[in-house]
mmCIF file of C-alpha atoms and ligand atoms in Angstrom:
data_model
loop_
_atom_site.group_PDB
_atom_site.id
_atom_site.type_symbol
_atom_site.label_atom_id
_atom_site.label_comp_id
_atom_site.label_asym_id
_atom_site.label_seq_id
_atom_site.Cartn_x
_atom_site.Cartn_y
_atom_site.Cartn_z
ATOM 1 C CA MET A 1 16.629 192.147 105.036
ATOM 2 C CA LYS A 2 18.861 194.887 103.647
ATOM 3 C CA LEU A 3 17.938 198.534 103.906
ATOM 4 C CA HIS A 4 18.806 201.121 101.281
ATOM 5 C CA GLU A 5 21.399 203.793 102.007
ATOM 6 C CA TYR A 6 18.738 206.504 102.325
ATOM 7 C CA GLN A 7 16.717 204.372 104.765
ATOM 8 C CA SER A 8 19.793 203.509 106.819
ATOM 9 C CA LYS A 9 20.793 207.174 106.924
ATOM 10 C CA ARG A 10 17.390 208.177 108.293
ATOM 11 C CA ILE A 11 17.832 205.655 111.069
ATOM 12 C CA PHE A 12 21.420 206.718 111.777
ATOM 13 C CA ALA A 13 20.312 210.373 111.937
ATOM 14 C CA GLN A 14 17.813 209.434 114.668
ATOM 15 C CA TYR A 15 20.765 208.145 116.670
ATOM 16 C CA GLY A 16 22.710 211.374 116.354
ATOM 17 C CA ILE A 17 25.020 210.289 113.543
ATOM 18 C CA PRO A 18 25.758 213.258 111.238
ATOM 19 C CA VAL A 19 24.603 212.674 107.648
ATOM 20 C CA GLN A 20 24.341 214.986 104.627
ATOM 21 C CA GLU A 21 21.133 216.828 103.919
ATOM 22 C CA GLY A 22 19.356 214.968 101.104
ATOM 23 C CA GLU A 23 16.229 213.425 99.617
ATOM 24 C CA VAL A 24 15.382 210.385 97.557
ATOM 25 C CA ALA A 25 13.914 210.731 94.063
ATOM 26 C CA ALA A 26 12.612 208.498 91.277
ATOM 27 C CA THR A 27 12.703 210.906 88.314
ATOM 28 C CA PRO A 28 15.300 213.351 86.912
ATOM 29 C CA GLN A 29 12.820 216.237 87.428
ATOM 30 C CA GLU A 30 12.545 215.445 91.140
ATOM 31 C CA VAL A 31 16.340 215.285 91.304
ATOM 32 C CA ARG A 32 16.553 218.768 89.822
ATOM 33 C CA THR A 33 14.062 220.175 92.342
ATOM 34 C CA ILE A 34 15.930 218.631 95.264
ATOM 35 C CA ALA A 35 19.263 219.926 93.933
ATOM 36 C CA GLU A 36 17.743 223.425 93.632
ATOM 37 C CA GLN A 37 16.541 223.254 97.232
ATOM 38 C CA ILE A 38 19.931 222.103 98.480
ATOM 39 C CA GLY A 39 21.773 224.759 96.429
ATOM 40 C CA GLY A 40 25.415 224.181 95.491
ATOM 41 C CA PRO A 41 27.076 220.937 94.385
ATOM 42 C CA VAL A 42 25.244 217.678 95.066
ATOM 43 C CA VAL A 43 26.028 213.984 94.804
ATOM 44 C CA VAL A 44 23.547 211.728 92.975
ATOM 45 C CA LYS A 45 23.630 208.161 94.314
ATOM 46 C CA ALA A 46 21.955 205.040 92.902
ATOM 47 C CA GLN A 47 19.835 203.277 95.529
ATOM 48 C CA VAL A 48 20.317 199.577 94.881
ATOM 49 C CA LEU A 49 20.954 196.882 97.449
ATOM 50 C CA VAL A 50 24.529 196.078 96.427
ATOM 51 C CA GLY A 51 27.916 197.515 97.334
ATOM 52 C CA GLY A 52 30.444 199.061 94.968
ATOM 53 C CA ARG A 53 27.973 201.481 93.403
ATOM 54 C CA GLY A 54 30.714 204.090 93.094
ATOM 55 C CA LYS A 55 32.952 201.841 91.012
ATOM 56 C CA ALA A 56 30.002 200.847 88.832
ATOM 57 C CA GLY A 57 29.350 204.487 87.944
ATOM 58 C CA GLY A 58 26.252 204.817 90.130
ATOM 59 C CA ILE A 59 27.580 207.748 92.182
ATOM 60 C CA LYS A 60 28.329 211.087 90.549
ATOM 61 C CA LEU A 61 28.896 214.673 91.629
ATOM 62 C CA ALA A 62 26.944 217.501 90.003
ATOM 63 C CA GLN A 63 27.782 221.199 90.158
ATOM 64 C CA THR A 64 24.375 222.533 89.102
ATOM 65 C CA PRO A 65 20.721 221.365 89.252
ATOM 66 C CA GLN A 66 20.805 221.065 85.453
ATOM 67 C CA GLN A 67 23.815 218.745 85.642
ATOM 68 C CA ALA A 68 22.182 216.772 88.488
ATOM 69 C CA GLU A 69 19.160 216.191 86.281
ATOM 70 C CA GLU A 70 21.342 214.961 83.396
ATOM 71 C CA ILE A 71 23.341 212.648 85.632
ATOM 72 C CA ALA A 72 20.141 211.301 87.195
ATOM 73 C CA THR A 73 18.754 210.512 83.737
ATOM 74 C CA ARG A 74 21.787 208.332 83.123
ATOM 75 C CA ILE A 75 21.907 206.679 86.543
ATOM 76 C CA LEU A 76 18.167 205.941 86.549
ATOM 77 C CA SER A 77 18.545 203.980 83.327
ATOM 78 C CA MET A 78 21.479 201.891 84.616
ATOM 79 C CA GLN A 79 21.665 198.397 85.993
ATOM 80 C CA ILE A 80 24.180 197.743 88.739
ATOM 81 C CA LYS A 81 25.187 194.108 89.205
ATOM 82 C CA GLY A 82 21.960 193.133 87.474
ATOM 83 C CA LEU A 83 19.703 195.383 89.550
ATOM 84 C CA PRO A 84 17.861 198.196 87.760
ATOM 85 C CA VAL A 85 18.237 201.578 89.469
ATOM 86 C CA ARG A 86 14.780 202.865 90.371
ATOM 87 C CA LYS A 87 15.658 205.543 92.905
ATOM 88 C CA VAL A 88 18.530 207.921 93.587
ATOM 89 C CA LEU A 89 19.560 209.809 96.680
ATOM 90 C CA VAL A 90 20.437 213.455 96.083
ATOM 91 C CA ALA A 91 22.639 214.845 98.854
ATOM 92 C CA ARG A 92 24.743 217.919 99.491
ATOM 93 C CA ALA A 93 28.214 217.068 98.170
ATOM 94 C CA ALA A 94 30.857 216.676 100.834
ATOM 95 C CA ASP A 95 34.491 217.771 100.592
ATOM 96 C CA ILE A 96 36.543 214.803 101.712
ATOM 97 C CA GLN A 97 39.826 214.956 103.589
ATOM 98 C CA GLN A 98 39.966 211.315 104.684
ATOM 99 C CA GLU A 99 37.770 208.199 104.397
ATOM 100 C CA ILE A 100 37.386 205.928 107.432
ATOM 101 C CA TYR A 101 35.537 202.661 107.964
ATOM 102 C CA LEU A 102 33.269 202.020 110.957
ATOM 103 C CA GLY A 103 30.991 199.005 111.271
ATOM 104 C CA ILE A 104 29.420 196.427 113.575
ATOM 105 C CA VAL A 105 28.570 192.800 112.887
ATOM 106 C CA VAL A 106 27.776 189.803 115.036
ATOM 107 C CA ASP A 107 30.864 187.693 115.681
ATOM 108 C CA ARG A 108 29.269 184.263 115.946
ATOM 109 C CA ALA A 109 32.393 182.568 117.278
ATOM 110 C CA ALA A 110 32.719 185.129 120.077
ATOM 111 C CA ALA A 111 28.915 185.200 120.523
ATOM 112 C CA ARG A 112 28.836 188.988 120.707
ATOM 113 C CA PRO A 113 28.898 192.034 118.456
ATOM 114 C CA VAL A 114 32.237 193.266 117.199
ATOM 115 C CA MET A 115 32.893 196.879 116.237
ATOM 116 C CA MET A 116 35.528 197.440 113.572
ATOM 117 C CA ALA A 117 37.261 200.629 112.520
ATOM 118 C CA SER A 118 39.879 201.283 109.884
ATOM 119 C CA SER A 119 41.739 204.259 108.478
ATOM 120 C CA GLU A 120 41.357 202.569 105.068
ATOM 121 C CA GLY A 121 37.739 203.552 104.452
ATOM 122 C CA GLY A 122 35.846 203.792 101.193
ATOM 123 C CA VAL A 123 36.958 200.420 99.860
ATOM 124 C CA GLU A 124 35.222 197.178 100.761
ATOM 125 C CA ILE A 125 36.268 195.995 104.193
ATOM 126 C CA GLU A 126 36.772 192.436 102.901
ATOM 127 C CA GLU A 127 39.433 193.871 100.601
ATOM 128 C CA VAL A 128 41.175 195.646 103.508
ATOM 129 C CA ALA A 129 40.962 192.434 105.545
ATOM 130 C CA ARG A 130 42.734 190.584 102.750
ATOM 131 C CA THR A 131 45.436 193.111 101.919
ATOM 132 C CA HIS A 132 46.219 194.840 105.255
ATOM 133 C CA PRO A 133 44.434 193.031 108.082
ATOM 134 C CA GLU A 134 46.478 195.034 110.610
ATOM 135 C CA ALA A 135 44.665 198.191 109.462
ATOM 136 C CA ILE A 136 41.408 196.919 110.976
ATOM 137 C CA LYS A 137 40.957 197.555 114.705
ATOM 138 C CA LYS A 138 38.322 195.491 116.484
ATOM 139 C CA VAL A 139 36.569 195.581 119.849
ATOM 140 C CA HIS A 140 34.102 192.998 121.066
ATOM 141 C CA ILE A 141 31.098 194.378 122.889
ATOM 142 C CA ASP A 142 29.661 192.677 125.952
ATOM 143 C CA PRO A 143 25.907 192.951 125.356
ATOM 144 C CA PHE A 144 25.232 193.276 129.105
ATOM 145 C CA VAL A 145 27.719 196.091 129.568
ATOM 146 C CA GLY A 146 27.409 197.851 126.220
ATOM 147 C CA LEU A 147 30.027 199.773 124.277
ATOM 148 C CA ARG A 148 32.384 201.536 126.699
ATOM 149 C CA ALA A 149 34.059 204.915 126.194
ATOM 150 C CA TYR A 150 37.526 203.405 126.576
ATOM 151 C CA GLN A 151 36.752 201.049 123.687
ATOM 152 C CA THR A 152 35.785 203.809 121.271
ATOM 153 C CA LEU A 153 38.836 205.817 122.383
ATOM 154 C CA TRP A 154 41.029 202.788 121.720
ATOM 155 C CA LEU A 155 39.543 202.487 118.216
ATOM 156 C CA ALA A 156 39.946 206.217 117.544
ATOM 157 C CA LYS A 157 43.600 206.133 118.565
ATOM 158 C CA GLY A 158 44.163 202.839 116.759
ATOM 159 C CA ILE A 159 43.147 204.331 113.421
ATOM 160 C CA GLY A 160 45.145 207.510 114.018
ATOM 161 C CA LEU A 161 42.197 209.901 114.347
ATOM 162 C CA PRO A 162 43.242 213.397 115.539
ATOM 163 C CA PRO A 163 42.419 213.931 119.256
ATOM 164 C CA SER A 164 40.054 216.802 118.390
ATOM 165 C CA LEU A 165 37.717 214.227 116.777
ATOM 166 C CA HIS A 166 37.810 211.569 119.505
ATOM 167 C CA ARG A 167 34.660 212.842 121.246
ATOM 168 C CA ASP A 168 32.593 213.015 118.078
ATOM 169 C CA PHE A 169 33.883 209.629 116.968
ATOM 170 C CA GLY A 170 32.787 208.210 120.339
ATOM 171 C CA ARG A 171 29.286 209.655 119.903
ATOM 172 C CA ILE A 172 28.998 208.243 116.385
ATOM 173 C CA ALA A 173 30.211 204.821 117.526
ATOM 174 C CA GLN A 174 27.687 204.822 120.389
ATOM 175 C CA GLY A 175 24.896 205.859 118.019
ATOM 176 C CA LEU A 176 25.875 203.108 115.609
ATOM 177 C CA TYR A 177 25.874 200.517 118.369
ATOM 178 C CA ARG A 178 22.496 201.655 119.729
ATOM 179 C CA SER A 179 20.931 201.603 116.271
ATOM 180 C CA PHE A 180 22.381 198.128 115.693
ATOM 181 C CA VAL A 181 20.906 196.771 118.940
ATOM 182 C CA GLU A 182 17.565 198.569 118.839
ATOM 183 C CA CYS A 183 16.832 197.625 115.221
ATOM 184 C CA ASP A 184 17.845 193.963 115.780
ATOM 185 C CA ALA A 185 20.397 194.379 113.006
ATOM 186 C CA SER A 186 22.990 191.824 111.960
ATOM 187 C CA LEU A 187 25.154 194.545 110.387
ATOM 188 C CA ALA A 188 25.393 198.336 110.696
ATOM 189 C CA GLU A 189 28.101 200.030 108.690
ATOM 190 C CA ILE A 190 29.367 203.490 107.737
ATOM 191 C CA ASN A 191 31.773 203.215 104.821
ATOM 192 C CA PRO A 192 33.091 205.769 104.414
ATOM 193 C CA LEU A 193 32.817 207.847 107.533
ATOM 194 C CA VAL A 194 34.703 210.911 106.327
ATOM 195 C CA ILE A 195 36.695 213.741 107.808
ATOM 196 C CA THR A 196 35.466 216.712 105.793
ATOM 197 C CA SER A 197 37.641 219.609 104.690
ATOM 198 C CA GLU A 198 36.100 221.567 107.592
ATOM 199 C CA GLY A 199 37.532 218.896 109.882
ATOM 200 C CA THR A 200 34.245 217.343 111.015
ATOM 201 C CA LEU A 201 33.021 213.748 110.819
ATOM 202 C CA LEU A 202 30.216 212.837 108.412
ATOM 203 C CA ALA A 203 28.615 209.501 107.466
ATOM 204 C CA LEU A 204 28.803 209.487 103.666
ATOM 205 C CA ASP A 205 27.424 206.003 103.152
ATOM 206 C CA ALA A 206 25.171 203.845 105.351
ATOM 207 C CA LYS A 207 24.223 200.204 105.386
ATOM 208 C CA ILE A 208 21.963 198.277 107.742
ATOM 209 C CA VAL A 209 21.089 194.600 107.417
ATOM 210 C CA LEU A 210 18.207 193.564 109.660
ATOM 211 C CA ASP A 211 17.846 190.130 111.181
ATOM 212 C CA ASP A 212 14.639 188.771 109.628
ATOM 213 C CA ASN A 213 13.931 186.854 112.824
ATOM 214 C CA GLY A 214 13.647 190.150 114.707
ATOM 215 C CA LEU A 215 11.402 191.867 112.158
ATOM 216 C CA PHE A 216 8.174 190.950 113.921
ATOM 217 C CA ARG A 217 9.184 193.386 116.652
ATOM 218 C CA HIS A 218 9.652 196.226 114.148
ATOM 219 C CA PRO A 219 6.630 196.701 111.903
ATOM 220 C CA ASP A 220 7.994 200.137 110.937
ATOM 221 C CA LEU A 221 11.235 198.592 109.681
ATOM 222 C CA ALA A 222 9.468 195.638 108.035
ATOM 223 C CA ALA A 223 7.410 198.168 106.060
ATOM 224 C CA MET A 224 10.659 199.488 104.540
ATOM 225 C CA ARG A 225 11.096 196.293 102.543
ATOM 226 C CA ASP A 226 11.662 197.126 98.909
ATOM 227 C CA ILE A 227 9.836 194.362 97.079
ATOM 228 C CA ASP A 228 11.297 195.609 93.783
ATOM 229 C CA GLU A 229 14.687 194.411 94.982
ATOM 230 C CA GLU A 230 13.654 190.830 95.678
ATOM 231 C CA THR A 231 14.078 188.199 93.020
ATOM 232 C CA PRO A 232 10.760 186.498 92.128
ATOM 233 C CA SER A 233 12.063 183.323 93.817
ATOM 234 C CA GLU A 234 12.910 185.135 97.032
ATOM 235 C CA ARG A 235 9.499 186.758 97.137
ATOM 236 C CA ALA A 236 7.616 183.508 96.477
ATOM 237 C CA ALA A 237 9.666 181.774 99.187
ATOM 238 C CA ARG A 238 9.067 184.519 101.748
ATOM 239 C CA GLU A 239 5.338 184.608 101.061
ATOM 240 C CA ALA A 240 5.071 180.831 101.378
ATOM 241 C CA GLY A 241 7.036 180.847 104.650
ATOM 242 C CA LEU A 242 9.949 178.888 103.177
ATOM 243 C CA SER A 243 13.584 179.472 103.984
ATOM 244 C CA PHE A 244 15.286 179.483 100.609
ATOM 245 C CA VAL A 245 18.819 180.433 99.581
ATOM 246 C CA GLN A 246 19.942 180.126 95.982
ATOM 247 C CA LEU A 247 23.394 178.567 95.459
ATOM 248 C CA ASP A 248 25.563 177.767 92.431
ATOM 249 C CA GLY A 249 25.319 173.978 92.122
ATOM 250 C CA ASP A 250 23.057 171.731 90.059
ATOM 251 C CA ILE A 251 21.278 169.526 92.614
ATOM 252 C CA GLY A 252 18.028 171.063 93.822
ATOM 253 C CA CYS A 253 17.371 170.155 97.450
ATOM 254 C CA MET A 254 14.082 170.016 99.262
ATOM 255 C CA VAL A 255 14.427 169.184 102.911
ATOM 256 C CA ASN A 256 12.423 169.652 106.092
ATOM 257 C CA GLY A 257 14.355 171.272 108.914
ATOM 258 C CA ALA A 258 17.319 173.624 108.693
ATOM 259 C CA GLY A 259 19.746 171.193 110.327
ATOM 260 C CA LEU A 260 18.794 168.366 108.002
ATOM 261 C CA ALA A 261 19.060 170.753 105.047
ATOM 262 C CA MET A 262 22.604 171.669 106.091
ATOM 263 C CA ALA A 263 23.530 168.019 106.540
ATOM 264 C CA THR A 264 22.058 167.211 103.135
ATOM 265 C CA MET A 265 24.129 169.923 101.465
ATOM 266 C CA ASP A 266 27.255 168.677 103.224
ATOM 267 C CA ILE A 267 26.689 165.104 102.202
ATOM 268 C CA ILE A 268 26.027 166.060 98.582
ATOM 269 C CA GLN A 269 29.384 167.817 98.580
ATOM 270 C CA HIS A 270 30.971 164.891 100.334
ATOM 271 C CA PHE A 271 29.969 162.698 97.404
ATOM 272 C CA GLY A 272 31.308 165.190 94.870
ATOM 273 C CA GLY A 273 28.140 167.101 93.968
ATOM 274 C CA MET A 274 27.056 170.702 94.429
ATOM 275 C CA PRO A 275 23.720 171.802 95.898
ATOM 276 C CA ALA A 276 21.744 174.350 93.862
ATOM 277 C CA ASN A 277 20.012 175.749 96.897
ATOM 278 C CA PHE A 278 19.305 175.574 100.583
ATOM 279 C CA LEU A 279 15.611 175.025 101.168
ATOM 280 C CA ASP A 280 13.848 174.306 104.404
ATOM 281 C CA ILE A 281 10.149 173.573 103.942
ATOM 282 C CA GLY A 282 9.669 173.607 107.716
ATOM 283 C CA GLY A 283 7.787 171.249 109.981
ATOM 284 C CA GLY A 284 4.321 169.992 109.158
ATOM 285 C CA ALA A 285 4.596 171.139 105.544
ATOM 286 C CA ARG A 286 1.352 170.648 103.648
ATOM 287 C CA ALA A 287 1.069 169.622 100.022
ATOM 288 C CA GLU A 288 0.685 173.213 98.779
ATOM 289 C CA ARG A 289 3.869 174.420 100.488
ATOM 290 C CA VAL A 290 5.761 171.437 99.090
ATOM 291 C CA ALA A 291 4.445 172.343 95.650
ATOM 292 C CA THR A 292 5.627 175.961 95.974
ATOM 293 C CA ALA A 293 9.040 174.743 97.087
ATOM 294 C CA LEU A 294 9.354 172.394 94.128
ATOM 295 C CA ARG A 295 8.300 175.143 91.709
ATOM 296 C CA LEU A 296 11.073 177.340 93.138
ATOM 297 C CA ILE A 297 13.664 174.626 92.630
ATOM 298 C CA LEU A 298 12.543 173.884 89.094
ATOM 299 C CA ALA A 299 12.563 177.576 88.173
ATOM 300 C CA ASP A 300 16.376 177.473 88.334
ATOM 301 C CA PRO A 301 17.670 176.452 84.884
ATOM 302 C CA ARG A 302 20.918 175.146 86.393
ATOM 303 C CA VAL A 303 19.143 172.371 88.286
ATOM 304 C CA LYS A 304 19.871 168.957 86.738
ATOM 305 C CA ALA A 305 18.451 166.719 89.472
ATOM 306 C CA VAL A 306 16.244 167.105 92.512
ATOM 307 C CA LEU A 307 16.771 165.474 95.861
ATOM 308 C CA PHE A 308 13.970 165.221 98.406
ATOM 309 C CA ASN A 309 15.111 164.421 101.862
ATOM 310 C CA ILE A 310 12.135 164.321 104.192
ATOM 311 C CA PHE A 311 12.231 163.112 107.716
ATOM 312 C CA GLY A 312 8.630 162.539 108.658
ATOM 313 C CA GLY A 313 7.853 163.590 112.192
ATOM 314 C CA ILE A 314 5.203 166.267 112.274
ATOM 315 C CA THR A 315 5.598 166.397 108.505
ATOM 316 C CA ARG A 316 3.777 163.426 107.005
ATOM 317 C CA CYS A 317 5.448 161.642 104.121
ATOM 318 C CA ASP A 318 2.135 161.067 102.322
ATOM 319 C CA GLU A 319 1.393 164.826 102.346
ATOM 320 C CA VAL A 320 4.834 165.514 100.931
ATOM 321 C CA ALA A 321 4.402 162.843 98.264
ATOM 322 C CA ARG A 322 1.058 164.360 97.243
ATOM 323 C CA GLY A 323 2.724 167.793 96.997
ATOM 324 C CA ILE A 324 5.436 166.369 94.788
ATOM 325 C CA ILE A 325 2.972 164.643 92.481
ATOM 326 C CA SER A 326 0.711 167.690 92.149
ATOM 327 C CA VAL A 327 3.640 169.788 90.882
ATOM 328 C CA LEU A 328 4.923 167.055 88.612
ATOM 329 C CA ASP A 329 1.441 166.919 87.084
ATOM 330 C CA GLU A 330 1.607 170.650 86.531
ATOM 331 C CA VAL A 331 5.174 171.254 85.297
ATOM 332 C CA ARG A 332 6.180 167.797 84.001
ATOM 333 C CA PRO A 333 9.873 168.344 84.566
ATOM 334 C CA ASN A 334 12.229 166.436 82.433
ATOM 335 C CA LEU A 335 14.846 165.727 85.077
ATOM 336 C CA PRO A 336 15.621 162.921 87.490
ATOM 337 C CA ILE A 337 14.178 162.975 90.977
ATOM 338 C CA VAL A 338 15.595 161.156 93.968
ATOM 339 C CA ALA A 339 13.430 160.847 97.035
ATOM 340 C CA ARG A 340 14.198 159.728 100.533
ATOM 341 C CA LEU A 341 11.075 159.827 102.645
ATOM 342 C CA VAL A 342 11.332 158.274 106.076
ATOM 343 C CA GLY A 343 9.218 158.461 109.207
ATOM 344 C CA THR A 344 5.520 159.154 109.656
ATOM 345 C CA ASN A 345 3.406 157.528 106.918
ATOM 346 C CA GLU A 346 6.544 156.497 105.066
ATOM 347 C CA ALA A 347 4.884 153.487 103.412
ATOM 348 C CA GLU A 348 1.927 155.559 102.179
ATOM 349 C CA GLY A 349 4.316 158.193 100.851
ATOM 350 C CA ARG A 350 6.372 155.670 98.922
ATOM 351 C CA GLN A 351 3.212 154.044 97.602
ATOM 352 C CA ILE A 352 1.979 157.412 96.247
ATOM 353 C CA LEU A 353 5.308 158.067 94.525
ATOM 354 C CA GLU A 354 5.598 154.590 93.067
ATOM 355 C CA SER A 355 2.069 154.448 91.696
ATOM 356 C CA SER A 356 2.323 157.934 90.197
ATOM 357 C CA GLY A 357 3.840 156.743 86.954
ATOM 358 C CA TYR A 358 6.765 159.178 87.254
ATOM 359 C CA ARG A 359 10.246 157.784 87.403
ATOM 360 C CA ILE A 360 11.252 158.638 90.931
ATOM 361 C CA ILE A 361 14.394 157.059 92.319
ATOM 362 C CA THR A 362 13.929 156.126 95.960
ATOM 363 C CA ALA A 363 16.517 155.682 98.663
ATOM 364 C CA THR A 364 16.436 154.752 102.307
ATOM 365 C CA THR A 365 19.620 156.236 103.763
ATOM 366 C CA LEU A 366 20.860 159.770 103.330
ATOM 367 C CA ALA A 367 24.179 158.553 101.935
ATOM 368 C CA GLU A 368 22.424 156.436 99.331
ATOM 369 C CA ALA A 369 20.112 159.286 98.360
ATOM 370 C CA ALA A 370 22.999 161.741 98.006
ATOM 371 C CA GLN A 371 25.093 159.332 95.936
ATOM 372 C CA LYS A 372 22.175 158.648 93.598
ATOM 373 C CA ALA A 373 21.463 162.356 93.203
ATOM 374 C CA VAL A 374 25.116 163.117 92.439
ATOM 375 C CA ALA A 375 25.236 160.290 89.895
ATOM 376 C CA VAL A 376 22.070 161.302 88.024
ATOM 377 C CA ALA A 377 23.054 164.989 88.005
ATOM 378 C CA ARG A 378 26.423 164.055 86.513
ATOM 379 C CA ASN A 379 24.835 161.968 83.769
ATOM 380 C CA ALA A 380 22.114 164.485 82.994
HETATM 381 P P1 LIG B 401 29.499 202.543 97.445
HETATM 382 O O1 LIG B 401 30.435 202.604 96.296
HETATM 383 O O2 LIG B 401 28.265 201.758 97.088
HETATM 384 O O3 LIG B 401 30.129 202.028 98.693
HETATM 385 O O4 LIG B 401 28.979 204.045 97.723
HETATM 386 P P2 LIG B 401 29.554 205.223 98.686
HETATM 387 O O5 LIG B 401 28.417 206.014 99.152
HETATM 388 O O6 LIG B 401 30.448 204.672 99.733
HETATM 389 O O7 LIG B 401 30.381 206.125 97.695
HETATM 390 C C1 LIG B 401 31.531 205.649 97.035
HETATM 391 C C2 LIG B 401 32.589 206.714 96.976
HETATM 392 O O8 LIG B 401 32.112 207.858 96.291
HETATM 393 C C3 LIG B 401 32.996 207.226 98.351
HETATM 394 O O9 LIG B 401 33.961 206.397 98.939
HETATM 395 C C4 LIG B 401 33.521 208.596 98.009
HETATM 396 O O10 LIG B 401 34.884 208.529 97.611
HETATM 397 C C5 LIG B 401 32.682 209.025 96.822
HETATM 398 N N1 LIG B 401 31.629 209.961 97.286
HETATM 399 C C6 LIG B 401 30.407 209.652 97.745
HETATM 400 N N2 LIG B 401 29.742 210.744 98.143
HETATM 401 C C7 LIG B 401 30.576 211.790 97.928
HETATM 402 C C8 LIG B 401 30.499 213.208 98.158
HETATM 403 O O11 LIG B 401 29.516 213.753 98.660
HETATM 404 N N3 LIG B 401 31.589 213.947 97.804
HETATM 405 C C9 LIG B 401 32.714 213.407 97.260
HETATM 406 N N4 LIG B 401 33.733 214.214 96.962
HETATM 407 N N5 LIG B 401 32.839 212.084 97.041
HETATM 408 C C10 LIG B 401 31.789 211.284 97.380
HETATM 409 MN MN1 LIG B 402 30.351 202.695 100.596
#
């Protein structure tokens, strides 16, 4: 779950990271009032859960409250990368001397968090990684030992920070690491962290991505979820307890178990097809959950064929078959369906599918199922 900039900044501030004074607003009038309270130039920033807002015109400086109101009127009617702007952050404008990058993510290969710093802040870090990888300094953090002072000093020196800022940089890095750990985040990022014209450090942007699996420990953070930012499919999936990720291909996949879902996607690609989604209906899925999952798949206009790959253990094949049929009765999709149902109550499941009157192509092995799905998607 991604947090907005203004939410991430509130959290960072609790960990001693310096941020601009500011407030979030949903109307141009509110923006004007906040700008009046701040006094002096402000920056008006679109709050949408995508990067590159600046480039898209979603971040603008205003000299007066009147100008802030006008800018807010424009920004609040924009869409950025398809997302309508519903809120803006109004903050005291900063005078920038230099933009730095500072962030933490989990390095899965190293099985520990990695802190990264770069003197090339402000642009997307992926871009820096591509064009000048040597400009990114990294330290891995031993979770049992924590972030050490020598590591933050090494980063500070590595990015050429003046010695007068090393202490403050160390404090900010420690605060960032603590917020990352205590929120169960998978990413915490300040881009840019700026050196202001007064020569102090200030977090101008903030991004936190929370690990959904840790959310149950943080009801306060879970309550920050902005349901306006979820696509209808994502919301339906979350509410039904399904793990669902939309992809670009044309074969809709419905599978039980994350590992089997991964294997199914791989094998579809192996046979020259492209999965339209990752979808794990979980163990013991009942007919209703299967139906929700199938509705999600069919809601994607790119889907040309559907592949069911169900390994019946706790999940019973007859329940899954009933779920499939109930949705087919409801939506009557006009596309080919390939089903591989094996395991518990396999025979009953197949019987339900075969006597349903729908043309469902069955398969017994995963390879056979994938090949059939690829073939029917290609001919569709
Ligand atoms: P992003 O484009 O979504 O990453 O949004 P950021 O908050 O990082 O802002 C993008 C860019 O706008 C920054 O890199 C700055 O160059 C500029 N910017 C943002 N806030 C201010 C500000 O208060 N003053 C000035 N002068 N520039 C700002
Ligand atoms: Mn940024």
